[in-house]
Amino acid sequence: MGKLLKLAGAALFAVSLTSAAQQANTEYQDGFISDELFIYMHSGAGNNYRIVGSINAGSQVKLTGEKNSGYTQIIDEKDRTAWVEDKYVSTKPGLRHVVAELNGQLASTSEQESQLKAQIASNKKQLSAIQSENTELTNKIATLESELASAQSKLETQDFDVMKEWFFNGGIVAGLGLLVGLFIPQLFGRKKSSMDSWK
């Protein structure tokens, strides 16, 4: 009798190992627990099986594909295999999961907004620096234009002064020439007349 029990136990152990190996090689479908506060998980497909734990609403689980008596077999986040009522299982995310995803998107959007604000602030700073540089260049151009106008005015004044000096010098030369032209003939005329008187 003891040997039979040992053989039966060994057979059950081998079957459980085979089942575990099959589960490890199986691709499970993603599922979600509906938005109840929490539900109990059972060791088998029914309320008459012992409770092996509870699972929170919105938790993501793996669906093994096994269904029986209104119960679905799941593998939870702690890698526990259990059964829960079909009505609590869905392939669509529950409100908790959706809210968590939206919060993640909101955080990402807030981070992008912060980056954009920082970029805008940096662009405003660069624009302010460019405007300041532009104002400085405009002032320099105005100063250079003023200096150029002053230089042109001085140049025109110098040209006028040079012309006046040329006219003045020309007048002196002409006056001297006129005087020379008037006096020389008279000097030669007087000498000639005094010589004529000796004859």
Coordinates of C-alpha atoms in Angstrom, one line a residue:
M1 CA 0.0 0.0 0.0
G2 CA 2.8 2.4 0.9
K3 CA 4.6 1.6 -2.4
L4 CA 1.4 2.4 -4.3
L5 CA 1.1 5.7 -2.6
K6 CA 4.7 6.5 -3.4
L7 CA 4.2 5.5 -7.0
A8 CA 1.1 7.6 -7.3
G9 CA 2.9 10.5 -5.7
A10 CA 5.8 10.2 -8.1
A11 CA 3.4 9.9 -11.0
L12 CA 1.5 13.1 -9.9
F13 CA 4.9 14.9 -9.5
A14 CA 6.0 13.9 -13.0
V15 CA 2.6 15.0 -14.4
S16 CA 2.9 18.4 -12.6
L17 CA 6.5 18.8 -13.9
T18 CA 5.3 18.0 -17.5
S19 CA 2.5 20.5 -17.1
A20 CA 4.9 23.1 -15.8
A21 CA 7.3 22.5 -18.7
Q22 CA 4.4 22.7 -21.2
Q23 CA 3.3 26.0 -19.6
A24 CA 6.9 27.4 -19.9
N25 CA 7.0 26.6 -23.6
T26 CA 3.5 28.0 -24.3
E27 CA 2.9 31.6 -25.6
Y28 CA 0.2 33.1 -23.5
Q29 CA -2.2 35.9 -24.5
D30 CA -2.1 39.1 -22.5
G31 CA -5.1 39.8 -20.4
F32 CA -6.3 42.2 -17.7
I33 CA -8.4 42.0 -14.5
S34 CA -11.5 44.1 -14.6
D35 CA -11.9 47.2 -12.4
E36 CA -13.0 45.6 -9.2
L37 CA -11.2 46.4 -6.0
F38 CA -9.6 43.0 -5.9
I39 CA -10.7 39.4 -6.6
Y40 CA -9.7 36.1 -5.1
M41 CA -7.7 33.5 -7.1
H42 CA -8.5 29.8 -6.7
S43 CA -6.4 26.8 -7.1
G44 CA -9.0 25.3 -9.5
A45 CA -12.0 26.2 -11.6
G46 CA -14.6 26.9 -9.0
N47 CA -15.3 28.6 -5.6
N48 CA -15.0 25.2 -3.9
Y49 CA -11.2 25.2 -4.6
R50 CA -9.0 26.8 -2.1
I51 CA -8.1 30.5 -2.4
V52 CA -4.4 30.9 -3.3
G53 CA -4.3 34.7 -3.1
S54 CA -5.9 37.9 -4.5
I55 CA -5.2 40.1 -7.4
N56 CA -5.8 43.9 -7.8
A57 CA -8.1 45.5 -10.3
G58 CA -6.5 46.4 -13.6
S59 CA -3.5 44.1 -13.1
Q60 CA -2.0 42.6 -16.3
V61 CA -2.0 38.9 -16.4
K62 CA -1.2 36.0 -18.9
L63 CA -4.1 33.9 -20.1
T64 CA -3.2 30.2 -20.5
G65 CA -6.2 29.6 -22.7
E66 CA -7.7 27.1 -20.2
K67 CA -11.4 27.6 -19.3
N68 CA -13.7 25.5 -17.2
S69 CA -17.0 26.0 -15.4
G70 CA -17.0 29.8 -15.9
Y71 CA -13.4 30.2 -14.7
T72 CA -10.3 31.2 -16.6
Q73 CA -6.8 30.1 -15.8
I74 CA -4.3 33.0 -15.5
I75 CA -0.6 33.6 -14.5
D76 CA -0.3 36.8 -12.5
E77 CA 2.5 39.3 -12.1
K78 CA 4.1 37.2 -9.3
D79 CA 4.2 34.2 -11.7
R80 CA 1.4 32.4 -9.8
T81 CA -1.0 30.1 -11.8
A82 CA -4.6 30.3 -10.6
W83 CA -8.2 30.5 -11.7
V84 CA -10.5 33.5 -11.6
E85 CA -14.1 34.0 -12.8
D86 CA -14.5 34.7 -16.5
K87 CA -16.4 37.9 -15.8
Y88 CA -13.3 39.5 -14.2
V89 CA -11.0 38.7 -17.1
S90 CA -10.7 40.8 -20.3
T91 CA -8.2 41.1 -23.2
K92 CA -8.7 44.9 -23.1
P93 CA -6.9 47.1 -20.5
G94 CA -9.0 48.2 -17.6
L95 CA -9.4 51.7 -16.3
R96 CA -6.4 51.4 -14.0
H97 CA -4.1 50.4 -16.8
V98 CA -5.5 53.1 -19.1
V99 CA -5.1 55.7 -16.4
A100 CA -1.5 54.6 -15.8
E101 CA -0.8 54.8 -19.5
L102 CA -2.4 58.2 -19.8
N103 CA -0.3 59.4 -16.8
G104 CA 2.8 58.1 -18.6
Q105 CA 1.8 60.0 -21.7
L106 CA 1.1 63.1 -19.7
A107 CA 4.5 62.9 -18.0
S108 CA 6.1 62.5 -21.4
T109 CA 4.1 65.5 -22.7
S110 CA 5.0 67.6 -19.7
E111 CA 8.7 66.7 -20.3
Q112 CA 8.4 67.7 -24.0
E113 CA 6.7 70.9 -22.9
S114 CA 9.5 71.7 -20.5
Q115 CA 12.0 71.0 -23.3
L116 CA 10.1 73.3 -25.6
K117 CA 9.9 76.0 -23.0
A118 CA 13.7 75.8 -22.4
Q119 CA 14.2 75.9 -26.2
I120 CA 12.0 79.0 -26.5
A121 CA 13.8 80.7 -23.6
S122 CA 17.1 79.9 -25.3
N123 CA 15.8 81.3 -28.6
K124 CA 14.6 84.4 -26.9
K125 CA 18.0 84.9 -25.3
Q126 CA 19.7 84.5 -28.7
L127 CA 17.2 86.9 -30.3
S128 CA 17.8 89.4 -27.6
A129 CA 21.6 89.1 -28.1
I130 CA 21.2 89.5 -31.9
Q131 CA 18.9 92.6 -31.4
S132 CA 21.5 94.1 -29.0
E133 CA 24.2 93.4 -31.6
N134 CA 22.1 94.9 -34.3
T135 CA 21.4 98.0 -32.3
E136 CA 25.2 98.4 -31.6
L137 CA 26.0 98.0 -35.3
T138 CA 23.3 100.5 -36.2
N139 CA 24.8 103.0 -33.8
K140 CA 28.3 102.4 -35.2
I141 CA 26.9 102.9 -38.8
A142 CA 25.3 106.2 -37.7
T143 CA 28.6 107.3 -36.1
L144 CA 30.6 106.4 -39.2
E145 CA 28.1 108.2 -41.4
S146 CA 28.4 111.3 -39.2
E147 CA 32.2 111.1 -39.4
L148 CA 32.0 110.7 -43.2
A149 CA 29.7 113.7 -43.5
S150 CA 32.1 115.7 -41.3
A151 CA 35.1 114.6 -43.4
Q152 CA 33.3 115.5 -46.6
S153 CA 32.4 118.9 -45.2
K154 CA 36.0 119.5 -44.2
L155 CA 37.2 118.4 -47.6
E156 CA 34.9 120.8 -49.3
T157 CA 36.1 123.6 -47.0
Q158 CA 39.7 122.7 -47.8
D159 CA 39.0 122.7 -51.5
F160 CA 37.4 126.1 -51.2
D161 CA 40.3 127.4 -49.2
V162 CA 42.8 126.0 -51.8
M163 CA 40.8 127.7 -54.6
K164 CA 40.8 130.9 -52.7
E165 CA 44.6 130.6 -52.1
W166 CA 45.1 129.9 -55.8
F167 CA 43.0 132.9 -56.8
F168 CA 44.8 135.1 -54.2
N169 CA 48.2 133.9 -55.5
G170 CA 47.1 134.4 -59.1
G171 CA 45.9 137.9 -58.3
I172 CA 49.3 138.8 -56.7
V173 CA 51.2 137.4 -59.7
A174 CA 48.9 139.2 -62.1
G175 CA 49.3 142.5 -60.1
L176 CA 53.0 142.1 -60.0
G177 CA 53.0 141.4 -63.7
L178 CA 50.9 144.5 -64.4
L179 CA 53.2 146.7 -62.3
V180 CA 56.3 145.3 -63.9
G181 CA 54.7 145.8 -67.3
L182 CA 53.9 149.4 -66.5
F183 CA 57.2 150.3 -64.8
I184 CA 59.7 148.7 -67.1
P185 CA 58.7 150.6 -70.3
Q186 CA 58.8 153.8 -68.4
L187 CA 62.3 153.1 -67.1
F188 CA 63.6 152.2 -70.5
G189 CA 61.8 155.2 -72.0
R190 CA 63.5 157.6 -69.6
K191 CA 67.0 156.2 -70.3
K192 CA 66.4 156.5 -74.0
S193 CA 65.3 160.1 -73.7
S194 CA 68.4 161.0 -71.6
M195 CA 70.6 159.5 -74.2
D196 CA 68.8 161.4 -76.9
S197 CA 69.6 164.6 -75.1
W198 CA 73.3 163.9 -75.3
K199 CA 73.3 163.7 -79.0

